[in-house]
């Protein structure tokens, strides 16, 4: 008899540990443990989502004939860690060893590797590319650009392929996407499901002080509900997904986004199956090619690519700090007041929903942290804690690599920085902000405008030779010297006031 470990983000019937185990003899171990619930101060919605989905999955396994040893958080014998629970169950049940699917975080991979039990780790094959395939693709390349990897994934899956050519003649339709914010949104947003009140009570009691609102809790917590959300979105959201993928609106937090990352990452939806459903919507004439290609690219392109990077780069990836940034994470990230409307909106929505869409994460909270020079480790820990879809394999490359340039350009060929102009173009935030996006200096100047030049100036030796940034430096150099001095002095004063705890 062996133990079969199923972690909180491994809730898939086709999990390798389950398909390789034996229902008659083996015992599935699932455990709610303080170690996993506190390694960062997770948003209460994320904890409630994980525990509810774990409990439902355990019930589902029992119905399917498995024996499940499930540890509730409040069990008096609960040892508080995944490894502790495996050791306890192994001794209780006299198990010969443990079978498990490779976890999505180095932290846990290392802990399981050190278990004083016989263990057998299986690959996590719920992805399109294996580690070997990614490494074969990456080997010998000077730059690991997602676009080329993505094309290989299109060829491998056959998604949106016309023989060996891309559907419609182009691989990437981003040119047709990224329109500014529309006046009206004609999609109601995600489906809302009833919570498990018992789990909410538990989370409220134990984690009620964590950053984030537990209620209202509306996430799907099993695969049937997750599929309902996907179907709902394929009909109402997908057709305009591409057009307004990068837009932000004060009064519409979800726009045309799918809100399925929680479900994909926990194992409630299968990525290839999701993409096939989107492709079918295109072939049935329900959604245009730019939308469907854009969506499929996020999943078989970006999602697979960042996973490849995380495992290829190794456990030290989250400690990288190529730009030597050392500032503490400003209090506004934990809900303290700010006069910057875009920041208040992105953080406020994160606090309420444990969700923000890609451009809010990249071009508002990520952009500000990068411009302000915040220590990327603090930024990484914040993102890992506050989003319900965050596990290190997907969060760290997006934060350390794409957003903070802390990996020295493995993922991004230049830092994702922008002044207030970009936010103004893509959102309606600036109209109701205390700062003026048009002002480049002065008491009301948008802080993104000041910090943008401050960033470029302080990192000049590193970036002035970057061909994609030459234009930025040329514009800076053309400004007269007095004005440049004013911008830098005002940016430094802004940072000083922020560090001193002033509301900025
Ligand atoms: P949609 O916009 O509808 O996109 C569809 C799907 O594509 C998503 O569900 C997701 O599975 C996938 N996807 C899109 N972009 C990415 C990407 N860059 N990397 C991986 N998958 C992607 N995504 C996470 O799943 N977990 C994270 O912890 C996470 N942290 C991020 C941190 C930063 C700084 C940034 C810039 C991005 C991060 N992302 C993360 C990627 C992206 O923001 C989310 O996947 C997306 O916002 C989820 O919302 P959605 O399901 O509505 O996505
Ligand atoms: C996120 C999370 C939380 C909050 N709690 C648990 C838990 O109690 N038990 C568990 O098995 N998994 C939990 N998870 C998900 C794990 O943290 C996740 O499996 C690892 O971080 C690897 O990706
Ligand atoms: Fe954000 Fe600047 Fe616009 Fe205010 S003016 S919302 S700080 S970009």
Coordinates of C-alpha atoms and ligand atoms in Angstrom, one line a residue:
X1 CA 0.0 0.0 0.0
X2 CA 1.3 3.4 -0.9
X3 CA 0.2 7.0 -0.2
X4 CA -0.9 9.1 -3.1
X5 CA -0.4 12.8 -2.4
X6 CA -2.9 15.3 -4.0
X7 CA -2.0 18.9 -3.4
X8 CA -4.4 21.9 -3.3
X9 CA -3.5 22.8 -6.9
X10 CA -3.6 19.2 -8.2
X11 CA -7.3 18.8 -8.3
X12 CA -7.5 16.9 -11.6
X13 CA -8.9 13.5 -12.3
X14 CA -6.1 12.8 -14.8
X15 CA -3.3 13.8 -12.3
X16 CA -0.3 11.5 -13.0
X17 CA -0.2 10.4 -9.3
X18 CA -3.8 9.2 -9.5
X19 CA -3.5 7.5 -12.9
X20 CA -0.4 5.6 -11.8
X21 CA -1.9 4.5 -8.5
X22 CA -4.2 1.7 -7.5
X23 CA -7.7 2.4 -6.2
X24 CA -8.0 -0.9 -4.4
X25 CA -4.8 -0.7 -2.4
X26 CA -3.5 2.8 -2.3
X27 CA -4.7 5.7 0.0
X28 CA -5.0 9.3 -1.3
X29 CA -3.6 11.9 1.2
X30 CA -5.0 15.4 1.1
X31 CA -4.2 17.9 3.8
X32 CA -5.3 21.4 4.8
X33 CA -2.2 22.6 6.6
X34 CA -1.0 25.8 8.2
X35 CA 2.4 25.6 6.4
X36 CA 0.7 25.9 3.0
X37 CA -1.8 28.5 4.3
X38 CA 0.8 30.8 5.7
X39 CA 4.1 30.6 3.7
X40 CA 2.9 34.0 2.4
X41 CA -0.2 35.8 3.9
X42 CA -2.6 34.5 1.2
X43 CA -5.7 36.5 0.4
X44 CA -8.6 34.9 2.4
X45 CA -10.5 34.2 -0.9
X46 CA -7.5 32.2 -2.1
X47 CA -7.5 30.0 1.0
X48 CA -11.3 29.6 1.0
X49 CA -11.1 28.6 -2.7
X50 CA -8.4 26.1 -2.1
X51 CA -10.0 24.4 0.9
X52 CA -13.5 24.3 -0.6
X53 CA -12.2 22.8 -3.9
X54 CA -10.0 20.3 -2.0
X55 CA -13.0 19.1 0.1
X56 CA -15.1 18.7 -3.0
X57 CA -12.4 16.9 -4.8
X58 CA -11.9 14.5 -1.9
X59 CA -15.6 13.7 -1.9
X60 CA -15.5 13.2 -5.6
X61 CA -12.6 10.7 -5.3
X62 CA -14.4 8.8 -2.6
X63 CA -17.5 8.5 -4.8
X64 CA -15.2 7.1 -7.5
X65 CA -14.0 4.4 -5.1
X66 CA -10.8 5.9 -3.7
X67 CA -9.9 5.8 0.0
X68 CA -9.0 9.3 1.0
X69 CA -7.2 10.3 4.2
X70 CA -8.2 13.9 4.4
X71 CA -6.8 16.2 7.1
X72 CA -8.9 19.2 8.1
X73 CA -7.1 22.3 9.3
X74 CA -8.6 22.0 12.8
X75 CA -7.9 18.3 13.3
X76 CA -6.1 18.1 16.6
X77 CA -3.5 15.6 15.2
X78 CA -2.8 17.9 12.2
X79 CA 1.0 18.4 12.1
X80 CA 0.8 21.6 10.1
X81 CA 2.8 20.6 7.0
X82 CA 2.4 18.5 4.0
X83 CA 5.5 16.4 4.9
X84 CA 4.4 16.1 8.5
X85 CA 1.0 14.8 7.3
X86 CA 2.6 12.3 5.0
X87 CA 4.9 11.0 7.8
X88 CA 1.9 10.7 10.1
X89 CA -0.3 8.9 7.6
X90 CA 2.6 6.6 6.6
X91 CA 3.1 5.5 10.1
X92 CA -0.7 5.2 10.8
X93 CA -1.3 3.1 7.7
X94 CA 2.0 1.3 7.5
X95 CA 2.6 2.6 4.0
X96 CA 5.4 1.4 1.8
X97 CA 6.0 4.8 0.3
X98 CA 4.5 8.0 -1.3
X99 CA 3.7 8.6 -5.0
X100 CA 3.2 12.3 -6.0
X101 CA 3.0 14.6 -8.9
X102 CA 5.8 17.2 -9.0
X103 CA 4.6 20.3 -7.2
X104 CA 4.5 23.8 -8.8
X105 CA 6.9 25.4 -6.3
X106 CA 10.6 24.6 -5.6
X107 CA 9.9 25.1 -1.8
X108 CA 7.7 22.0 -1.8
X109 CA 9.7 20.0 -4.3
X110 CA 12.7 20.3 -2.0
X111 CA 10.7 19.4 1.1
X112 CA 9.2 16.3 -0.5
X113 CA 12.7 15.4 -1.7
X114 CA 13.9 15.3 1.9
X115 CA 11.1 13.1 3.2
X116 CA 12.4 10.1 5.3
X117 CA 10.1 7.9 3.3
X118 CA 10.4 6.0 0.0
X119 CA 9.1 8.4 -2.6
X120 CA 8.3 8.4 -6.3
X121 CA 7.9 11.7 -8.1
X122 CA 6.0 11.8 -11.4
X123 CA 6.0 14.6 -13.9
X124 CA 3.0 17.0 -14.0
X125 CA 1.7 16.2 -17.4
X126 CA -1.3 18.5 -17.3
X127 CA 0.7 20.9 -19.5
X128 CA 1.3 21.0 -23.2
X129 CA 5.1 21.1 -23.0
X130 CA 7.2 18.8 -20.9
X131 CA 10.4 20.2 -19.2
X132 CA 12.4 18.3 -21.7
X133 CA 10.6 19.8 -24.7
X134 CA 11.0 23.3 -23.3
X135 CA 14.7 22.8 -22.6
X136 CA 15.2 21.4 -26.1
X137 CA 13.6 24.4 -27.5
X138 CA 15.6 26.8 -25.3
X139 CA 18.9 25.1 -25.8
X140 CA 21.4 27.2 -27.7
X141 CA 19.1 30.2 -28.2
X142 CA 20.5 33.6 -27.4
X143 CA 17.0 34.9 -26.6
X144 CA 14.1 32.9 -25.3
X145 CA 11.3 34.8 -27.1
X146 CA 7.8 33.5 -26.3
X147 CA 6.6 34.0 -29.9
X148 CA 8.7 31.3 -31.3
X149 CA 8.0 28.8 -28.6
X150 CA 4.3 29.6 -29.1
X151 CA 4.5 28.7 -32.8
X152 CA 5.9 25.3 -31.8
X153 CA 3.0 24.8 -29.4
X154 CA 0.6 25.6 -32.2
X155 CA 2.3 23.1 -34.4
X156 CA 2.3 20.5 -31.6
X157 CA -1.4 20.9 -30.7
X158 CA -2.7 21.6 -34.2
X159 CA -4.7 24.5 -32.7
X160 CA -5.7 27.1 -35.3
X161 CA -3.5 25.4 -37.9
X162 CA -4.4 25.1 -41.6
X163 CA -2.1 22.2 -42.5
X164 CA 1.4 23.5 -41.6
X165 CA 0.3 27.2 -41.9
X166 CA -1.3 29.3 -39.2
X167 CA -5.1 29.8 -39.6
X168 CA -5.7 33.1 -41.5
X169 CA -2.1 33.3 -42.7
X170 CA -0.7 35.0 -39.5
X171 CA 0.6 33.5 -36.3
X172 CA -0.3 36.5 -34.1
X173 CA -3.2 39.0 -34.4
X174 CA -2.2 41.3 -31.6
X175 CA -2.0 44.1 -34.1
X176 CA -5.9 44.0 -34.1
X177 CA -6.1 43.9 -30.3
X178 CA -5.4 46.3 -27.5
X179 CA -7.9 48.9 -28.3
X180 CA -8.5 51.7 -25.7
X181 CA -11.3 51.4 -23.1
X182 CA -14.7 51.3 -24.7
X183 CA -17.6 53.4 -23.4
X184 CA -19.9 50.4 -22.8
X185 CA -19.2 46.8 -21.7
X186 CA -21.9 44.4 -22.9
X187 CA -20.8 41.4 -20.9
X188 CA -21.9 40.9 -17.3
X189 CA -18.7 39.4 -16.0
X190 CA -18.0 36.0 -14.3
X191 CA -20.6 33.6 -13.1
X192 CA -21.1 33.6 -9.3
X193 CA -21.5 30.4 -7.3
X194 CA -22.7 29.7 -3.7
X195 CA -19.9 29.3 -1.1
X196 CA -19.3 26.6 1.5
X197 CA -20.2 28.6 4.6
X198 CA -18.4 26.2 6.9
X199 CA -15.1 26.9 5.0
X200 CA -15.8 30.6 5.1
X201 CA -16.3 30.5 8.9
X202 CA -13.0 28.7 9.3
X203 CA -11.1 31.1 7.0
X204 CA -12.6 34.1 8.7
X205 CA -11.6 32.8 12.1
X206 CA -8.1 31.8 11.2
X207 CA -7.1 34.2 8.5
X208 CA -9.5 37.1 8.9
X209 CA -6.7 39.5 9.5
X210 CA -5.0 38.8 6.2
X211 CA -5.2 41.5 3.5
X212 CA -8.3 40.9 1.3
X213 CA -12.1 40.5 1.6
X214 CA -13.4 37.0 2.1
X215 CA -17.0 37.9 1.3
X216 CA -18.8 38.0 -1.1
X217 CA -17.2 34.7 -2.2
X218 CA -18.3 33.6 -5.6
X219 CA -15.6 31.4 -7.2
X220 CA -16.4 28.1 -8.8
X221 CA -15.0 25.3 -6.6
X222 CA -15.3 22.2 -8.8
X223 CA -14.7 21.3 -12.4
X224 CA -18.4 21.3 -13.4
X225 CA -18.8 24.9 -12.1
X226 CA -15.5 25.9 -13.7
X227 CA -16.8 24.6 -17.0
X228 CA -20.1 26.6 -16.5
X229 CA -18.0 29.7 -16.1
X230 CA -16.0 28.9 -19.2
X231 CA -19.1 28.2 -21.3
X232 CA -20.7 31.4 -20.1
X233 CA -17.5 33.4 -21.1
X234 CA -17.1 31.7 -24.5
X235 CA -20.5 33.0 -25.4
X236 CA -20.5 36.4 -23.9
X237 CA -16.8 37.4 -23.4
X238 CA -14.6 35.8 -26.0
X239 CA -15.9 37.7 -29.1
X240 CA -14.5 41.0 -27.7
X241 CA -11.7 39.5 -25.6
X242 CA -9.0 40.5 -28.1
X243 CA -10.2 44.0 -28.8
X244 CA -10.3 45.2 -25.2
X245 CA -7.7 42.9 -23.5
X246 CA -5.6 45.8 -22.3
X247 CA -8.3 48.2 -21.3
X248 CA -9.1 49.4 -17.8
X249 CA -12.2 51.0 -16.5
X250 CA -13.2 52.5 -13.1
X251 CA -16.5 50.8 -13.1
X252 CA -15.9 47.5 -14.8
X253 CA -13.2 45.4 -13.2
X254 CA -13.6 42.2 -15.3
X255 CA -14.3 43.6 -18.8
X256 CA -14.1 40.7 -21.3
X257 CA -11.6 38.6 -19.4
X258 CA -12.2 34.9 -18.9
X259 CA -11.5 34.6 -15.1
X260 CA -10.4 31.0 -15.5
X261 CA -6.8 31.3 -14.3
X262 CA -7.8 30.1 -10.7
X263 CA -9.5 27.1 -12.2
X264 CA -6.8 26.2 -14.7
X265 CA -4.0 26.5 -12.1
X266 CA -5.9 24.4 -9.5
X267 CA -6.6 21.7 -12.0
X268 CA -10.3 22.2 -12.3
X269 CA -10.0 22.9 -16.1
X270 CA -7.6 21.4 -18.6
X271 CA -5.7 23.9 -20.7
X272 CA -5.8 22.0 -24.0
X273 CA -9.5 21.3 -23.6
X274 CA -10.2 25.0 -22.9
X275 CA -8.3 26.0 -26.0
X276 CA -10.2 23.4 -28.1
X277 CA -13.5 24.9 -26.9
X278 CA -12.3 28.4 -27.9
X279 CA -11.2 27.1 -31.3
X280 CA -14.6 25.5 -31.8
X281 CA -16.2 28.9 -31.1
X282 CA -14.1 30.3 -33.9
X283 CA -15.0 27.6 -36.4
X284 CA -18.7 27.9 -35.5
X285 CA -18.5 31.6 -36.3
X286 CA -19.2 32.8 -32.7
X287 CA -15.9 34.6 -32.2
X288 CA -13.4 36.3 -34.5
X289 CA -9.9 35.0 -35.1
X290 CA -8.1 37.9 -33.4
X291 CA -9.9 37.1 -30.1
X292 CA -9.5 33.3 -30.3
X293 CA -5.9 33.4 -31.4
X294 CA -5.1 36.0 -28.6
X295 CA -6.7 33.8 -26.0
X296 CA -5.1 30.5 -27.1
X297 CA -1.7 32.3 -27.2
X298 CA -2.1 33.2 -23.5
X299 CA -2.6 29.6 -22.6
X300 CA -0.4 27.5 -24.9
X301 CA 2.1 30.3 -25.3
X302 CA 2.6 32.5 -22.2
X303 CA 1.3 30.0 -19.6
X304 CA 3.5 27.2 -20.9
X305 CA 6.5 29.5 -21.6
X306 CA 6.6 31.0 -18.0
X307 CA 6.4 27.5 -16.5
X308 CA 9.3 26.4 -18.7
X309 CA 11.4 29.4 -17.5
X310 CA 10.6 28.8 -13.8
X311 CA 11.8 25.2 -13.9
X312 CA 14.7 25.9 -16.2
X313 CA 16.0 28.7 -14.1
X314 CA 15.9 26.9 -10.8
X315 CA 15.2 27.7 -7.1
X316 CA 17.2 30.9 -7.0
X317 CA 15.1 32.6 -9.6
X318 CA 12.9 34.4 -7.0
X319 CA 16.0 35.9 -5.4
X320 CA 17.3 37.7 -8.5
X321 CA 17.6 41.4 -8.4
X322 CA 19.4 42.5 -11.6
X323 CA 18.6 46.2 -11.0
X324 CA 19.7 46.2 -7.4
X325 CA 16.3 47.6 -6.2
X326 CA 16.0 47.8 -2.4
X327 CA 13.0 50.0 -1.6
X328 CA 10.4 48.5 0.8
X329 CA 7.0 47.8 -0.7
X330 CA 4.9 50.9 -0.2
X331 CA 2.0 50.6 2.3
X332 CA -0.5 51.4 -0.5
X333 CA 0.0 47.9 -1.8
X334 CA -1.7 46.6 1.4
X335 CA -4.6 49.0 1.1
X336 CA -3.2 52.3 2.6
X337 CA -4.5 55.4 1.0
X338 CA -3.1 56.8 -2.2
X339 CA -4.0 59.7 -4.4
X340 CA -3.1 57.8 -7.5
X341 CA -6.4 56.6 -8.8
X342 CA -5.0 53.9 -11.0
X343 CA -3.2 52.4 -8.1
X344 CA -6.2 52.7 -5.8
X345 CA -8.4 51.0 -8.3
X346 CA -6.0 48.1 -9.0
X347 CA -5.2 47.5 -5.3
X348 CA -8.8 48.0 -4.2
X349 CA -10.1 45.5 -6.7
X350 CA -7.3 43.0 -5.7
X351 CA -8.4 43.4 -2.1
X352 CA -12.0 42.7 -2.9
X353 CA -11.6 40.0 -5.6
X354 CA -8.2 38.4 -5.3
X355 CA -8.1 39.2 -9.0
X356 CA -6.8 41.9 -11.3
X357 CA -6.3 41.5 -15.0
X358 CA -3.0 41.3 -16.8
X359 CA -2.6 45.0 -17.6
X360 CA -3.5 46.1 -14.1
X361 CA -0.8 43.7 -12.8
X362 CA 1.8 44.7 -15.4
X363 CA 1.3 48.3 -16.2
X364 CA -0.2 49.7 -12.9
X365 CA 1.1 47.9 -9.8
X366 CA 4.0 46.2 -11.5
X367 CA 5.1 49.3 -13.4
X368 CA 4.9 51.5 -10.3
X369 CA 7.0 49.1 -8.2
X370 CA 9.6 48.9 -11.0
X371 CA 9.7 52.7 -11.5
X372 CA 9.9 53.3 -7.7
X373 CA 12.8 50.7 -7.4
X374 CA 11.0 48.3 -5.0
X375 CA 12.9 45.2 -4.0
X376 CA 11.7 42.5 -6.4
X377 CA 11.5 39.9 -3.7
X378 CA 8.9 42.0 -1.8
X379 CA 7.0 42.5 -5.0
X380 CA 7.1 38.8 -5.7
X381 CA 5.8 37.9 -2.2
X382 CA 3.0 40.4 -2.6
X383 CA 1.8 39.0 -5.9
X384 CA 2.1 35.4 -4.6
X385 CA -0.1 36.3 -1.6
X386 CA -2.8 38.5 -3.1
X387 CA -4.0 36.7 -6.2
X388 CA -6.1 33.6 -6.1
X389 CA -4.4 32.2 -9.2
X390 CA -0.9 32.6 -7.8
X391 CA 1.5 29.7 -7.5
X392 CA 5.2 30.3 -7.8
X393 CA 5.7 28.5 -11.2
X394 CA 3.4 31.0 -12.9
X395 CA 3.7 34.0 -10.6
X396 CA 7.4 34.3 -10.3
X397 CA 8.4 34.5 -14.0
X398 CA 5.6 37.1 -14.5
X399 CA 6.8 39.2 -11.6
X400 CA 10.5 38.7 -11.3
X401 CA 11.0 38.4 -15.1
X402 CA 8.3 40.1 -17.1
X403 CA 7.3 42.8 -14.6
X404 CA 10.4 43.7 -12.6
X405 CA 13.2 42.9 -15.1
X406 CA 15.0 41.3 -12.0
X407 CA 16.1 38.3 -14.1
X408 CA 18.2 40.6 -16.3
X409 CA 16.1 40.2 -19.4
X410 CA 15.5 36.5 -19.8
X411 CA 11.8 37.1 -20.3
X412 CA 11.5 40.7 -21.3
X413 CA 13.8 42.3 -23.9
X414 CA 13.3 45.7 -22.2
X415 CA 11.6 46.7 -19.0
X416 CA 7.9 47.2 -19.0
X417 CA 7.8 50.8 -17.9
X418 CA 5.5 53.6 -19.0
X419 CA 4.7 57.1 -18.0
X420 CA 1.1 58.1 -17.2
X421 CA 0.3 58.4 -20.9
X422 CA -0.1 54.7 -21.4
X423 CA -2.5 54.4 -18.5
X424 CA -4.4 57.4 -19.7
X425 CA -4.7 55.9 -23.2
X426 CA -5.9 52.5 -22.0
X427 CA -8.2 53.6 -19.1
X428 CA -10.6 56.2 -17.7
X429 CA -8.6 56.4 -14.5
X430 CA -6.8 59.7 -15.1
X431 CA -10.0 61.7 -15.4
X432 CA -10.9 61.1 -11.8
X433 CA -7.4 61.3 -10.3
X434 CA -6.0 63.9 -7.9
X435 CA -2.9 64.1 -10.2
X436 CA -2.9 65.5 -13.7
X437 CA -1.6 63.1 -16.3
X438 CA -0.7 66.0 -18.6
X439 CA 1.6 67.6 -16.0
X440 CA 5.2 66.5 -16.3
X441 CA 6.4 68.6 -13.3
X442 CA 4.8 70.5 -10.5
X443 CA 2.7 69.7 -7.5
X444 CA 0.0 67.9 -9.5
X445 CA 2.3 66.1 -11.9
X446 CA 1.4 62.4 -12.4
X447 CA 4.0 60.4 -10.3
X448 CA 4.3 57.9 -13.2
X449 CA 5.6 60.8 -15.4
X450 CA 8.2 61.8 -12.8
X451 CA 9.4 58.3 -12.0
X452 CA 9.6 57.1 -15.6
X453 CA 12.4 59.6 -16.2
X454 CA 14.0 58.9 -12.8
X455 CA 14.1 55.2 -13.7
X456 CA 15.7 55.8 -17.1
X457 CA 18.2 58.2 -15.7
X458 CA 19.3 56.1 -12.8
X459 CA 19.7 53.0 -15.0
X460 CA 21.3 54.7 -17.9
X461 CA 24.5 52.6 -18.0
X462 CA 22.5 49.4 -18.3
X463 CA 19.8 50.5 -20.8
X464 CA 21.1 53.2 -23.0
X465 CA 22.6 50.7 -25.4
X466 CA 19.4 48.7 -25.7
X467 CA 18.2 49.3 -29.3
X468 CA 14.6 49.2 -28.1
X469 CA 15.2 52.0 -25.6
X470 CA 17.4 54.4 -27.7
X471 CA 14.4 56.6 -28.5
X472 CA 13.5 57.1 -24.8
X473 CA 17.0 58.3 -24.1
X474 CA 17.0 60.6 -27.1
X475 CA 13.7 62.3 -25.9
X476 CA 15.2 62.7 -22.4
X477 CA 18.5 64.1 -23.7
X478 CA 16.6 66.7 -25.8
X479 CA 14.9 68.1 -22.7
X480 CA 16.7 71.1 -21.4
X481 CA 19.0 70.5 -18.5
X482 CA 17.0 72.6 -16.0
X483 CA 13.9 70.7 -16.8
X484 CA 15.7 67.4 -16.4
X485 CA 17.0 68.5 -13.0
X486 CA 13.5 69.5 -11.9
X487 CA 12.0 66.2 -13.0
X488 CA 14.7 64.2 -11.1
X489 CA 14.4 66.4 -8.0
X490 CA 10.6 66.1 -7.9
X491 CA 10.8 62.3 -8.4
X492 CA 13.2 62.0 -5.5
X493 CA 11.0 64.2 -3.3
X494 CA 8.0 62.0 -4.2
X495 CA 9.9 58.9 -3.2
X496 CA 11.0 60.5 0.0
X497 CA 7.5 61.5 0.9
X498 CA 6.2 58.0 0.1
X499 CA 8.9 56.3 2.2
X500 CA 8.1 58.7 5.1
X501 CA 4.5 57.4 5.1
X502 CA 2.8 60.5 3.5
X503 CA -0.3 59.8 1.4
X504 CA 1.0 60.2 -2.1
Ligands
LIG1 P1 -7.4 36.1 -19.5 O1 -6.9 37.5 -19.7 O2 -8.8 35.8 -19.8 O3 -6.4 35.1 -20.2 C1 -6.7 33.7 -20.4 C2 -5.7 32.8 -19.7 O4 -4.4 32.9 -20.2 C3 -5.5 33.1 -18.2 O5 -6.5 32.5 -17.4 C4 -4.1 32.4 -17.9 O6 -4.3 31.1 -17.6 C5 -3.4 32.6 -19.2 N1 -2.5 33.7 -19.2 C6 -2.6 34.9 -19.7 N2 -1.5 35.7 -19.5 C7 -0.6 34.8 -18.9 C8 0.7 35.0 -18.4 N3 1.4 36.1 -18.6 N4 1.3 34.0 -17.8 C9 0.6 32.8 -17.6 N5 -0.6 32.6 -18.0 C10 -1.2 33.6 -18.6 N6 -1.2 34.4 -13.9 C11 -1.5 33.4 -13.1 O7 -2.2 32.5 -13.5 N7 -1.0 33.4 -11.8 C12 -0.3 34.4 -11.4 O8 0.2 34.4 -10.2 C13 0.0 35.5 -12.2 N8 0.8 36.6 -11.8 C14 1.0 37.6 -12.6 C15 1.8 38.7 -12.2 C16 2.1 39.7 -13.0 C17 3.0 40.9 -12.6 C18 1.7 39.7 -14.3 C19 2.0 40.8 -15.3 C20 0.9 38.7 -14.8 C21 0.5 37.6 -14.0 N9 -0.2 36.5 -14.4 C22 -0.5 35.5 -13.5 C23 -0.7 36.5 -15.8 C24 -2.1 37.1 -16.0 O9 -2.2 38.4 -15.5 C25 -3.2 36.2 -15.4 O10 -3.1 34.9 -15.9 C26 -4.6 36.7 -15.9 O11 -4.8 38.0 -15.5 C27 -5.7 35.8 -15.3 O12 -6.9 36.3 -15.6 P2 -7.9 35.7 -16.6 O13 -8.1 34.2 -16.3 O14 -9.1 36.5 -16.7 O15 -7.1 35.8 -17.9
LIG2 C1 -2.4 27.6 -1.8 C2 -2.7 26.5 -0.9 C3 -3.2 26.7 0.4 C4 -3.6 28.0 0.8 N1 -3.4 25.7 1.3 C5 -3.1 24.4 0.9 C6 -3.2 23.3 1.8 O1 -3.6 23.5 2.9 N2 -2.9 22.1 1.3 C7 -2.5 21.9 0.1 O2 -2.2 20.7 -0.3 N3 -2.3 22.9 -0.8 C8 -2.6 24.1 -0.4 N4 -2.3 25.2 -1.3 C9 -1.7 24.9 -2.6 C10 -0.2 24.6 -2.4 O3 0.4 25.7 -1.7 C11 0.4 24.3 -3.7 O4 0.1 23.0 -4.0 C12 1.9 24.5 -3.7 O5 2.2 25.8 -3.5 C13 2.6 24.0 -5.0 O6 2.1 24.8 -6.1
LIG3 FE1 -2.5 57.0 -12.5 FE2 -1.2 59.3 -13.2 FE3 -3.5 58.7 -14.3 FE4 -3.4 59.4 -11.8 S1 -2.8 60.7 -13.5 S2 -4.6 57.7 -12.7 S3 -1.5 58.5 -11.1 S4 -1.6 57.5 -14.5

